[in-house]
Short mmCIF file of C-alpha atoms in Angstrom, two decimals:
data_model
loop_
_atom_site.label_atom_id
_atom_site.label_comp_id
_atom_site.label_asym_id
_atom_site.label_seq_id
_atom_site.Cartn_x
_atom_site.Cartn_y
_atom_site.Cartn_z
CA MET A 1 0.22 -0.07 0.20
CA ASP A 2 2.85 2.26 0.74
CA LYS A 3 4.07 1.76 -2.91
CA ASP A 4 0.66 3.39 -3.97
CA ILE A 5 0.78 6.53 -1.83
CA LEU A 6 4.37 7.39 -2.59
CA PRO A 7 3.91 8.40 -6.23
CA LEU A 8 0.60 10.09 -5.30
CA GLU A 9 2.47 12.24 -2.70
CA GLU A 10 5.30 12.75 -5.22
CA ARG A 11 2.92 13.87 -7.86
CA VAL A 12 1.39 16.33 -5.40
CA LYS A 13 4.47 17.82 -4.68
CA LYS A 14 4.91 18.10 -8.52
CA LEU A 15 1.63 19.82 -8.65
CA GLU A 16 2.46 22.07 -6.03
CA GLN A 17 5.62 23.36 -7.30
CA GLU A 18 3.79 23.58 -10.71
CA VAL A 19 1.10 25.72 -8.84
CA GLU A 20 3.66 28.01 -7.44
CA GLN A 21 5.66 28.53 -10.66
CA LEU A 22 2.60 29.50 -12.62
CA ARG A 23 1.90 31.70 -9.71
CA GLY A 24 5.14 33.48 -9.82
CA LEU A 25 4.63 34.21 -13.89
CA LEU A 26 1.09 35.27 -13.22
CA GLU A 27 2.15 37.78 -10.33
CA SER A 28 4.99 39.08 -12.55
CA HIS A 29 2.92 39.41 -15.55
CA ILE A 30 0.24 41.52 -13.61
CA ARG A 31 2.86 43.51 -11.91
CA LYS A 32 4.56 44.44 -15.70
CA HIS A 33 1.29 44.86 -17.59
CA GLY A 34 -1.54 45.43 -15.15
CA PHE A 35 -4.75 43.31 -14.59
CA PRO A 36 -6.60 42.57 -18.05
CA PRO A 37 -9.72 43.94 -18.71
CA PRO A 38 -12.57 41.74 -17.63
CA ILE A 39 -14.36 39.70 -20.19
CA HIS A 40 -17.73 40.91 -18.91
CA PRO A 41 -18.04 44.37 -18.24
CA ASP A 42 -19.38 45.05 -14.49
CA PRO A 43 -23.10 45.64 -14.94
CA THR A 44 -23.11 48.01 -11.43
CA LYS A 45 -20.78 50.43 -13.34
CA PRO A 46 -22.23 53.02 -16.23
CA SER A 47 -21.58 52.29 -19.70
CA LYS A 48 -18.54 54.48 -21.33
CA LYS A 49 -19.94 53.88 -24.80
CA PRO A 50 -23.26 54.98 -26.25
CA PHE A 51 -25.95 52.66 -26.42
CA GLU A 52 -25.51 50.51 -29.33
CA PRO A 53 -28.44 48.75 -30.67
CA GLY A 54 -28.58 44.97 -31.71
CA HIS A 55 -28.49 43.88 -35.33
CA PRO A 56 -29.82 46.52 -37.47
CA ASP A 57 -32.85 43.90 -38.80
CA VAL A 58 -34.22 43.71 -35.15
CA GLY A 59 -36.48 46.43 -33.85
CA PRO A 60 -38.18 47.04 -30.54
CA PRO A 61 -41.10 44.92 -29.93
CA LYS A 62 -44.11 46.32 -31.87
CA GLU A 63 -47.14 46.70 -29.61
CA TYR A 64 -50.24 44.55 -31.16
#
């Protein structure tokens, strides 16, 4: 049973080292370039752009 556990512990150590390496790369990139813009804008903040309507063929709903 110890033979099965040891490779798992080694894998965990390797993954933890990889996580630390990637964390360091990410932190240095953020320090150098700043945070990237969010993929989805924050809905609580007002839009900086004027309202852009959707597709030109799509209008507001018609009242019947």
